Short mmCIF file of C-alpha atoms in Angstrom, two decimals:
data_model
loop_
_atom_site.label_atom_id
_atom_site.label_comp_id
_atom_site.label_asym_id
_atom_site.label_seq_id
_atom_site.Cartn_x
_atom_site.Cartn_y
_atom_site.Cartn_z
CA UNK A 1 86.75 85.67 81.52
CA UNK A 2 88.00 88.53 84.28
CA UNK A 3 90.11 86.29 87.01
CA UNK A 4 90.56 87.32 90.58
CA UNK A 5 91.49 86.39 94.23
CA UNK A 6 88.76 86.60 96.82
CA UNK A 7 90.38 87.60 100.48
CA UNK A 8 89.50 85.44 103.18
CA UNK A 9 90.75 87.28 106.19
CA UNK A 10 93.20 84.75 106.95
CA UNK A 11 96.57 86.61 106.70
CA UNK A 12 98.66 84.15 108.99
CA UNK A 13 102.35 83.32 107.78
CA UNK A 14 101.07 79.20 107.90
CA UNK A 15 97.96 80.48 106.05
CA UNK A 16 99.97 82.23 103.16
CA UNK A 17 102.90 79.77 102.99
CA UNK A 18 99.65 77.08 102.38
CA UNK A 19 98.58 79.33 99.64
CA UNK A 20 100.50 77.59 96.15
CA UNK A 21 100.49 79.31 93.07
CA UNK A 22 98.35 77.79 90.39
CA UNK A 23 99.32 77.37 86.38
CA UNK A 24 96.27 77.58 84.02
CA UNK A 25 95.70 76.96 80.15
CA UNK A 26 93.60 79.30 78.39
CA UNK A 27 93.71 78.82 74.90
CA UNK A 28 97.16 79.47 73.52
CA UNK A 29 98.43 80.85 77.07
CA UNK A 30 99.51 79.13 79.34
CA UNK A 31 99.49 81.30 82.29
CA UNK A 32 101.02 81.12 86.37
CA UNK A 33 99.06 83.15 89.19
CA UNK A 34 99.48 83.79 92.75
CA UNK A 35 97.80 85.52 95.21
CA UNK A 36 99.23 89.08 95.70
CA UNK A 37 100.30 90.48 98.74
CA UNK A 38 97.84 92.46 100.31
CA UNK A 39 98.60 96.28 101.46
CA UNK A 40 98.33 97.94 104.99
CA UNK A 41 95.35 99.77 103.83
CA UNK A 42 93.87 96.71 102.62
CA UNK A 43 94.61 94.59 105.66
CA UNK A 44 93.66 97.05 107.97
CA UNK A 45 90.72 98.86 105.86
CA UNK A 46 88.51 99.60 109.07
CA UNK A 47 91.39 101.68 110.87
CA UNK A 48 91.72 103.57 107.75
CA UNK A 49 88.20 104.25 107.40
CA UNK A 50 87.80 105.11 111.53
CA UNK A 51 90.68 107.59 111.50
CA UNK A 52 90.17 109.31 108.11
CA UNK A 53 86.66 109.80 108.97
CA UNK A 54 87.07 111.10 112.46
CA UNK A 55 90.43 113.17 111.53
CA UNK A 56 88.49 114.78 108.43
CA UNK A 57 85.06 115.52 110.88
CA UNK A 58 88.24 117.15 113.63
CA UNK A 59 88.69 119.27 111.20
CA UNK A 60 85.22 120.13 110.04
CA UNK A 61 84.53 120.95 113.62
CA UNK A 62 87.51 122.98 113.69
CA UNK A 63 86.50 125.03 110.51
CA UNK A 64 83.24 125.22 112.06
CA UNK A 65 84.67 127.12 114.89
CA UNK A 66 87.12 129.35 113.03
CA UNK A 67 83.96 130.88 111.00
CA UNK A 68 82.10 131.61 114.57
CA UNK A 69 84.73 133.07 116.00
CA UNK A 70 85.28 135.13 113.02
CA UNK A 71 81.67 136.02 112.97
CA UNK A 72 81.80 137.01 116.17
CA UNK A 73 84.69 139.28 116.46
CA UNK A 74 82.94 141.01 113.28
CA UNK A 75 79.89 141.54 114.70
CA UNK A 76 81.56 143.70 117.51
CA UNK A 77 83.76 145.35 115.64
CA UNK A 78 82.55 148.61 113.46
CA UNK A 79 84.48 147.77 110.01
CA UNK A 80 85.41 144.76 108.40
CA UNK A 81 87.83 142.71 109.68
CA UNK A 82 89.28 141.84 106.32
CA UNK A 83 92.85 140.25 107.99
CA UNK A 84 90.75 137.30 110.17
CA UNK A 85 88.51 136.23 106.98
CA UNK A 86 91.26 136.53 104.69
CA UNK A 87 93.46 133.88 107.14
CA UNK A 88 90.51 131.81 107.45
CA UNK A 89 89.33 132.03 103.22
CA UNK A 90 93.20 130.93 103.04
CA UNK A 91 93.18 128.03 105.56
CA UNK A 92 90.16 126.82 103.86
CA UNK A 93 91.71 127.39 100.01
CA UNK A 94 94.77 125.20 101.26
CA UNK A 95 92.51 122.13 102.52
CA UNK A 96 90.94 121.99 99.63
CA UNK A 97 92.90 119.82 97.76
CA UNK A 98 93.92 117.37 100.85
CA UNK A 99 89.84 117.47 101.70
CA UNK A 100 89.23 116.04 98.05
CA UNK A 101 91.78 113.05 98.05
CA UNK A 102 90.74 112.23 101.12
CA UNK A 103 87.16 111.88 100.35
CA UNK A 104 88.15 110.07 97.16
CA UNK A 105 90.30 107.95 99.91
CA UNK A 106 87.41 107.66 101.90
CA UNK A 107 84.91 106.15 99.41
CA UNK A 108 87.27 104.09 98.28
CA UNK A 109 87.47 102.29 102.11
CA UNK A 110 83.92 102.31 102.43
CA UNK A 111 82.99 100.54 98.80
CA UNK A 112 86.22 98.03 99.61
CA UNK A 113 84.16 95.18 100.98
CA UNK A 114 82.76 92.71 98.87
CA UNK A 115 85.92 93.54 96.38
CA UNK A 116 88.98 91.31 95.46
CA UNK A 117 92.42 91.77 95.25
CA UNK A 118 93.65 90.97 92.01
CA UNK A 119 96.01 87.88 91.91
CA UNK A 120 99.63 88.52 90.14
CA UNK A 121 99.70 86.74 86.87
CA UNK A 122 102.84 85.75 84.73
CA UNK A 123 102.65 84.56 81.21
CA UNK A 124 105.04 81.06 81.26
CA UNK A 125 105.11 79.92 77.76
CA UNK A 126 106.75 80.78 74.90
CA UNK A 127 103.54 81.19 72.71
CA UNK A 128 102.45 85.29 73.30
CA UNK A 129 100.46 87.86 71.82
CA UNK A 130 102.35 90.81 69.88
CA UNK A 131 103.74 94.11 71.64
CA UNK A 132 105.14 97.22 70.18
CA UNK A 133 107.16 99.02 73.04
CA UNK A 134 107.02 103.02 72.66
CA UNK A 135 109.40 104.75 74.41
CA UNK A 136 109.17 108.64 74.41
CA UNK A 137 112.14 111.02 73.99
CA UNK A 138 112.78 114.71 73.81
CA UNK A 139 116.31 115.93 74.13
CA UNK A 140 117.44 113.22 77.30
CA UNK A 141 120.71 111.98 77.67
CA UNK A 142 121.40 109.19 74.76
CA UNK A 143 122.80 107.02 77.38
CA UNK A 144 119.66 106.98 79.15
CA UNK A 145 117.34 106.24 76.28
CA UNK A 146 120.21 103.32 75.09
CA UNK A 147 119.51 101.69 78.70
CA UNK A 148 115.71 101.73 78.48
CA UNK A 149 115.85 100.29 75.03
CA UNK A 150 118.10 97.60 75.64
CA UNK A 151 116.41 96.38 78.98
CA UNK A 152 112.56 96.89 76.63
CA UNK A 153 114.22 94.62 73.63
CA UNK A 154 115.82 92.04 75.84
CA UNK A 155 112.39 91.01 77.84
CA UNK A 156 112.03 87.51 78.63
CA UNK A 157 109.29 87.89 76.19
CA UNK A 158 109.09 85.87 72.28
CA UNK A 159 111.55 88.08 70.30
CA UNK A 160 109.47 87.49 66.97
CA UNK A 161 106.18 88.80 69.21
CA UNK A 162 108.22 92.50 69.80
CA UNK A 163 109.39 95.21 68.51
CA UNK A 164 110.85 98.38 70.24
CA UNK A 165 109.97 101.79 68.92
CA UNK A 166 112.49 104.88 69.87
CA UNK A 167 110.34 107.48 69.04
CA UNK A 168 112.65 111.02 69.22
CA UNK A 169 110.79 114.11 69.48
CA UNK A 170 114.07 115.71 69.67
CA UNK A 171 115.63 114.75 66.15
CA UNK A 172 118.65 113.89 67.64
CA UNK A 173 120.93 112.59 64.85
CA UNK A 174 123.37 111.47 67.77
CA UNK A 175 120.47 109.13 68.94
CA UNK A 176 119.77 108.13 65.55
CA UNK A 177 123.51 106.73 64.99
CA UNK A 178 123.10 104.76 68.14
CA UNK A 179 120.17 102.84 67.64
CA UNK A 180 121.40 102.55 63.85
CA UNK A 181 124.82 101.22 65.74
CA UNK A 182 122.60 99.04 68.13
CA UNK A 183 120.63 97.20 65.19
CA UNK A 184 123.89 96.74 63.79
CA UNK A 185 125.66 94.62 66.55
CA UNK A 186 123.14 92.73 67.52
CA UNK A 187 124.06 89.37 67.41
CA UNK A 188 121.15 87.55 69.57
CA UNK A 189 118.43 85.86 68.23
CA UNK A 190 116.21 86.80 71.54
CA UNK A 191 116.48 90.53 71.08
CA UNK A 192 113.83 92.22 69.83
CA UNK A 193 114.70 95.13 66.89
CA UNK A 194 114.85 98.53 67.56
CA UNK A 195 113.50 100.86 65.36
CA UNK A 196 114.44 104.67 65.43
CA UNK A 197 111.09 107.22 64.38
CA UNK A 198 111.13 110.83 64.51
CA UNK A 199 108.29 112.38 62.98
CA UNK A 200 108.57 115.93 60.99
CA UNK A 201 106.62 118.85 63.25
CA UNK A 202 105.05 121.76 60.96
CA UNK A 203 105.47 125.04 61.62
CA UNK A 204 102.72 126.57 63.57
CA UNK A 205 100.84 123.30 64.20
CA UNK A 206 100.42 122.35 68.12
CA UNK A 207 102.86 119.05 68.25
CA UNK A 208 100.79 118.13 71.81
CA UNK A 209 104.85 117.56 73.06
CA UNK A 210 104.38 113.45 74.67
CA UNK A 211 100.72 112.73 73.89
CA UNK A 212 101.88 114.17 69.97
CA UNK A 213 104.74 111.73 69.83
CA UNK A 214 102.60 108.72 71.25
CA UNK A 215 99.71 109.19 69.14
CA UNK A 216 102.41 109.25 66.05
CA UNK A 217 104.02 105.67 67.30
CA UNK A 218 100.99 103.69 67.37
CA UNK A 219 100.10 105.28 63.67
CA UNK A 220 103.56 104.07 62.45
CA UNK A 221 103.45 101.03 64.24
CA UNK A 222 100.25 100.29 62.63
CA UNK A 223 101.66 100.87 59.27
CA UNK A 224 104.63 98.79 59.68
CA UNK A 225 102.31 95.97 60.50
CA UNK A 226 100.78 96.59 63.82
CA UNK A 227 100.90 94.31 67.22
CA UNK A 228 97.71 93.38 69.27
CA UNK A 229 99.03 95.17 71.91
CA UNK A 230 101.54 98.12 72.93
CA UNK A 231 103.19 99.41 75.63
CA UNK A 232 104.67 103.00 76.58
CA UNK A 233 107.95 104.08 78.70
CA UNK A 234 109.61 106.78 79.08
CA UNK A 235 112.96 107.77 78.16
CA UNK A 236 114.30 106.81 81.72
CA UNK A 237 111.79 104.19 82.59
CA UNK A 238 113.62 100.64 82.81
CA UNK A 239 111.55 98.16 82.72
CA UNK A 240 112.18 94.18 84.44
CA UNK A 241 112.88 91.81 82.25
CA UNK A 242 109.18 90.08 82.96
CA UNK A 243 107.24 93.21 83.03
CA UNK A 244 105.42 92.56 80.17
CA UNK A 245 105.15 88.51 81.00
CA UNK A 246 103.36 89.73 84.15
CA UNK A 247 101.52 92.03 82.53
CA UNK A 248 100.16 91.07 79.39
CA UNK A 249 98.37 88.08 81.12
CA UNK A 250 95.77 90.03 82.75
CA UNK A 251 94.34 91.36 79.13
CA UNK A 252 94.14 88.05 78.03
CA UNK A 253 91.93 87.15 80.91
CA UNK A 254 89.67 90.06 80.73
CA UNK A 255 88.45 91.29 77.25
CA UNK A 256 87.12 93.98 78.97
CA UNK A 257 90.46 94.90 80.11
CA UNK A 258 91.98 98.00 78.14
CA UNK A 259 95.16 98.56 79.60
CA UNK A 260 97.34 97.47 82.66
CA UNK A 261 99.33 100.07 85.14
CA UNK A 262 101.67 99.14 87.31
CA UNK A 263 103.63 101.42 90.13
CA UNK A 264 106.97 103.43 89.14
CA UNK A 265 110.27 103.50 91.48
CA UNK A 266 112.95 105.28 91.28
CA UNK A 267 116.79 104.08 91.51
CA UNK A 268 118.20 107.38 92.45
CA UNK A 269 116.39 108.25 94.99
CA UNK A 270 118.53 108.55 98.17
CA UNK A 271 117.13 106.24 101.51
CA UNK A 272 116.10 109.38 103.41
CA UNK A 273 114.36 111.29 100.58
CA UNK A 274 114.97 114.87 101.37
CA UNK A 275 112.50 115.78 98.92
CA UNK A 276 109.63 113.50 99.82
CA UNK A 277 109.37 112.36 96.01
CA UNK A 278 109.19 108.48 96.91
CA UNK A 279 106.71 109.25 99.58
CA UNK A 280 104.65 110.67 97.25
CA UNK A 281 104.11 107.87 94.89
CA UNK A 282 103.98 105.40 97.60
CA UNK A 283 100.78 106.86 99.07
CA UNK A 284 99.13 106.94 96.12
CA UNK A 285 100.66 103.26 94.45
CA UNK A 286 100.26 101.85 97.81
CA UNK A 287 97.07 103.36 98.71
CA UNK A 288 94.81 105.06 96.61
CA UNK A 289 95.68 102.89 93.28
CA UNK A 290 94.78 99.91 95.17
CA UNK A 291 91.65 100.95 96.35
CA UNK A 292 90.61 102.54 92.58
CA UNK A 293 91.62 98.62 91.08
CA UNK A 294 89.57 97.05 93.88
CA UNK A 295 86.47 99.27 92.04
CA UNK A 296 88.25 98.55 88.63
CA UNK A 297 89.23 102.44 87.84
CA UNK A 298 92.83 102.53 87.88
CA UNK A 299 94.50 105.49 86.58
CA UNK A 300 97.18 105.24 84.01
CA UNK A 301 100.58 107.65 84.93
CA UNK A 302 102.02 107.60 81.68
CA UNK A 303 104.77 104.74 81.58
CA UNK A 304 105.16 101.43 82.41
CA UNK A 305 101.25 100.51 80.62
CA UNK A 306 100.38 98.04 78.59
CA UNK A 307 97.38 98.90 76.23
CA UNK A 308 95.04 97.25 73.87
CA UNK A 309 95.23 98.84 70.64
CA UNK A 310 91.85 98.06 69.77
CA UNK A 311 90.41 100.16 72.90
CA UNK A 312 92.53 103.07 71.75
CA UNK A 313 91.23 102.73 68.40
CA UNK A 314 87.74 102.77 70.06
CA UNK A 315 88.41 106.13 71.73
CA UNK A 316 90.01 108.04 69.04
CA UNK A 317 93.77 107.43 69.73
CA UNK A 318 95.70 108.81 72.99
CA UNK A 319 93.89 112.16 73.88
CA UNK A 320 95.82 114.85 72.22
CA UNK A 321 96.58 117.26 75.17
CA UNK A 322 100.26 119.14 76.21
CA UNK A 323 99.94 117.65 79.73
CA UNK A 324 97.58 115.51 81.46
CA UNK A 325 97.16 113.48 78.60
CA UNK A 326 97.44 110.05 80.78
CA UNK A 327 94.87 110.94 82.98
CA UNK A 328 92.62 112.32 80.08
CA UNK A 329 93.08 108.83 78.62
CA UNK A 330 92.36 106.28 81.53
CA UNK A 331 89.02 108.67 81.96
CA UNK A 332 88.05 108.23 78.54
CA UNK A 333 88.65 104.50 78.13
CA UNK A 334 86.72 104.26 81.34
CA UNK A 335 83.27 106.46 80.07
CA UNK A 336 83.62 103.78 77.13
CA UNK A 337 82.95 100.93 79.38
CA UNK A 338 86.64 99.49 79.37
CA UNK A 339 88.43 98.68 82.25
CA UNK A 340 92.26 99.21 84.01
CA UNK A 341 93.87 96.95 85.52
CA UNK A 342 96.65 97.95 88.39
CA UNK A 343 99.30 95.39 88.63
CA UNK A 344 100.89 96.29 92.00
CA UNK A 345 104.69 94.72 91.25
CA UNK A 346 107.18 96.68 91.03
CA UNK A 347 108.45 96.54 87.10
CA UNK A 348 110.27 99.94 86.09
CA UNK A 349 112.84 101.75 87.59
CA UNK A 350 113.45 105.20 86.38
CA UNK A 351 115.18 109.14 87.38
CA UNK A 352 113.33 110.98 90.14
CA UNK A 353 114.32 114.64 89.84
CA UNK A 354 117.95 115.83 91.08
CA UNK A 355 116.86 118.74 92.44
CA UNK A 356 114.34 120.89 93.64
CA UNK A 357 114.24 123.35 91.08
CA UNK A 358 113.28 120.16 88.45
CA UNK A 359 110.98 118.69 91.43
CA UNK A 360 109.22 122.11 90.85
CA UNK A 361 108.88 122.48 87.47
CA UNK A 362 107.79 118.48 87.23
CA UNK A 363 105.05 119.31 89.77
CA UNK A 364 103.71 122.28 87.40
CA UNK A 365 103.88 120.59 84.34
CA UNK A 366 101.90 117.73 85.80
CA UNK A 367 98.84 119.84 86.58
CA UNK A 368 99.37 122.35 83.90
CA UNK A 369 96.25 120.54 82.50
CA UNK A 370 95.01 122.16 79.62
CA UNK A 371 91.38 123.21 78.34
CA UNK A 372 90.98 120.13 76.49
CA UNK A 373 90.87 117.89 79.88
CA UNK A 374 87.64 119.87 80.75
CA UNK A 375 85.50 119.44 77.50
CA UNK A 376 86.77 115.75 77.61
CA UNK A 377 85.62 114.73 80.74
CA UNK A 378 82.23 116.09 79.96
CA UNK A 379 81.34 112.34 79.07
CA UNK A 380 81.32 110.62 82.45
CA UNK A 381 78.65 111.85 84.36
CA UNK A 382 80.30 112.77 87.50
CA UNK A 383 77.32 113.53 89.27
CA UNK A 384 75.16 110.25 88.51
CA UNK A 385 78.39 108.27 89.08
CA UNK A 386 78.96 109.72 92.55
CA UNK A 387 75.56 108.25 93.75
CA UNK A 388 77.00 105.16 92.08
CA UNK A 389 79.45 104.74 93.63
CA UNK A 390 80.33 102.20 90.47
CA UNK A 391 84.19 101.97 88.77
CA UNK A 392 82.70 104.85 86.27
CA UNK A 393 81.78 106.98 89.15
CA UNK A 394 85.58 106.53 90.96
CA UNK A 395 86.76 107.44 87.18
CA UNK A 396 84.28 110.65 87.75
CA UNK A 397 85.20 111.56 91.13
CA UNK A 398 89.32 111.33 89.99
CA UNK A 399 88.27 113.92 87.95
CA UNK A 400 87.15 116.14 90.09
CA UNK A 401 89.85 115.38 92.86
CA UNK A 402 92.84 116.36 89.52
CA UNK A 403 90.51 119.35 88.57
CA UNK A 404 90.87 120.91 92.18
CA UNK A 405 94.14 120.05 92.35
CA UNK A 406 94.54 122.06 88.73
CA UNK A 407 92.61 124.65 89.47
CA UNK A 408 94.13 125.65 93.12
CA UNK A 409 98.12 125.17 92.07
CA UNK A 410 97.44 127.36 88.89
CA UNK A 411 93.92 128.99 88.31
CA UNK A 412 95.24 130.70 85.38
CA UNK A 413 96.20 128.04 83.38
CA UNK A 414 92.39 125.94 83.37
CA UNK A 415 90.36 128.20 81.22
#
């Protein structure tokens, strides 16, 4: 049974405060929803559309003009005028990207009516389905993977229904001691253990660096008696103490349903964010992930998920790829007819880059995509699904929107 919240149009303050949350029983779960609160780009979806369209045909025009005035100046002029096309090729090349994520934008706006916005959910009882917790580590501060541990084994969540896996990529025997020291003192019944895994690397075998480590925690996890479900983080990702009872609801409702997203924040970011890092992720959390949910092709980021191991299972494992590999995923689950679910509440809090020398180096490694992402995406159709316009076809045009985005920041890298 997939649950969610038709929008009226009525967005009054009376309207909304009229609105009371509902508690439901299905099965074991017992299980609180409310209506969400709806986005500027959802409220106002035709001023969106209006202005995106005519700002994106502006610039056609303007393109269109550039070329025939470069045309022109060429044909009177006796050799090539290789210093106008070459400003023009690059004005183009730069647009590229913004044109693609704007069109994705756009078709998102235009397929938006006759959608819902999904409710928020929150799992109320005591009686839940079981989680394993991965978080990912590879050489970051011990302090910082102690705090994202804690807050993951001390969710308002059934302690007997958890466990928390510290998988260290980094074979830190510092780290090792802690979590040993951590097991040790715990004294509460409602935490959830923490269990330390570093897995061996060979010597000239790829390791795939996160997706490596991932794959390797739900294996283990498995063996040590695996959960129904399991969740990722990363090293500096902590989480709200009801992230996962506001999560995990939404795969009980929908068995088609292979893994919930939800948005990340960052603590350390300052209010005027010299950098533009939060601006970033609010455009796309606050914007584009709503619209892909609306269509039911979310895109998982890599932390802060909650996945059904079964679907994984279905697709092979986490795709096996030294970047990208959260993307890859979310594209694959989708081509096998399972569904993501973006839960738009806030529920981790990690480290935004200090700097702009790490803001750099973040921003290559994420589209640093390797050959793999290619041959993988090979499955979805892209062109079929664009005619669509179904979620599979969003899932196929995301592809093509992070492939141009690859291909212009490093064309030597996507072979």
């Amino acid at each position: 049974m997939e649950l969610m919240t038709p929008f009226t149009g009525c967005l009054s303050v009376r309207c909304v405060q009229s609105m009371v949350s509902s508690e439901m029983q299905v099965g074991p779960w017992k299980i609180e929803r409310s209506l969400p609160v709806l986005a500027p780009v959802e409220i106002h979806a035709q001023a969106f559309k209006f202005s995106n369209v005519v700002s994106w045909s502006l610039w056609l025009l303007y393109i269109t003009l550039q070329f025939s005035l470069a045309a022109n100046l060429q044909r009177s002029s006796t050799h090539v005028l290789w210093h106008v096309w070459i400003i023009v090729a690059a004005e183009c090349f730069l647009s590229v990207q913004d044109a693609v994520t704007a069109l994705n934008v756009i078709l998102g706006l235009f397929s938006l009516d006759g959608t819902t916005a999904r409710p928020n959910l929150r799992l109320s009882a005591d009686v839940a389905p079981s989680v394993d917790i991965l978080i990912t580590c590879c050489g970051e501060s011990v302090d910082i993977i102690l705090d994202t541990a804690v807050a993951a084994a001390t969710q308002d969540y059934p302690a007997d229904s958890l466990r928390v896996f510290v998988l260290d990529d980094g074979q830190d025997a510092e780290l090792a001691h802690a979590v040993k020291m951590l097991k040790e003192r715990k004294i509460d019944q409602h935490v959830a253990p923490i269990i330390y895994l570093a897995r061996k690397k060979e010597v000239g075998v790829r390791s795939y660096f996160k997706a490596g480590n991932i794959n390797f925690g739900i294996k283990e996890s498995k063996r040590m008696g695996g959960s129904e479900l399991f969740a990722g983080l990363d090293a500096d990702m902590i989480p709200e103490r009801d992230w996962l009872r506001k999560s995990v609801p939404h795969l009980l409702l929908n068995y088609k349903l292979a893994m919930t997203v939800c948005p990340q924040a960052y603590y350390n970011v300052s209010a005027d964010d010299p950098l533009g890092q939060y601006a970033d992720f609010e455009a796309y959390f606050s914007g584009q992930e709503l619209l892909n949910d609306r269509l039911g092709a979310s895109m998982c980021t890599g932390t802060g998920y909650v996945a059904r191991r079964t679907a994984l299972e279905e697709i092979g494992g986490w795709p096996l790829a030294e970047s990208g590999e959260d993307f890859m995923c979310s594209a694959l689950l989708g081509s096998a007819g399972w569904e993501i679910a973006y839960v738009r509440e806030n529920l981790q809090y990690g480290l935004a880059p200090s700097s702009f020398r790490s803001v750099i180096r973040q921003r290559m490694r994420w589209v640093s995509c390797p050959s793999p992402l290619t041959t993988q995406l090979s499955a979805l159709w892209i062109i079929p699904g664009l005619i669509s316009l179904s979620g599979r076809s969003m899932l196929a045009w995301k592809c093509v929107n992070t492939l141009a985005t690859t291909s212009l920041a490093l064309p030597g890298r996507l072979k």
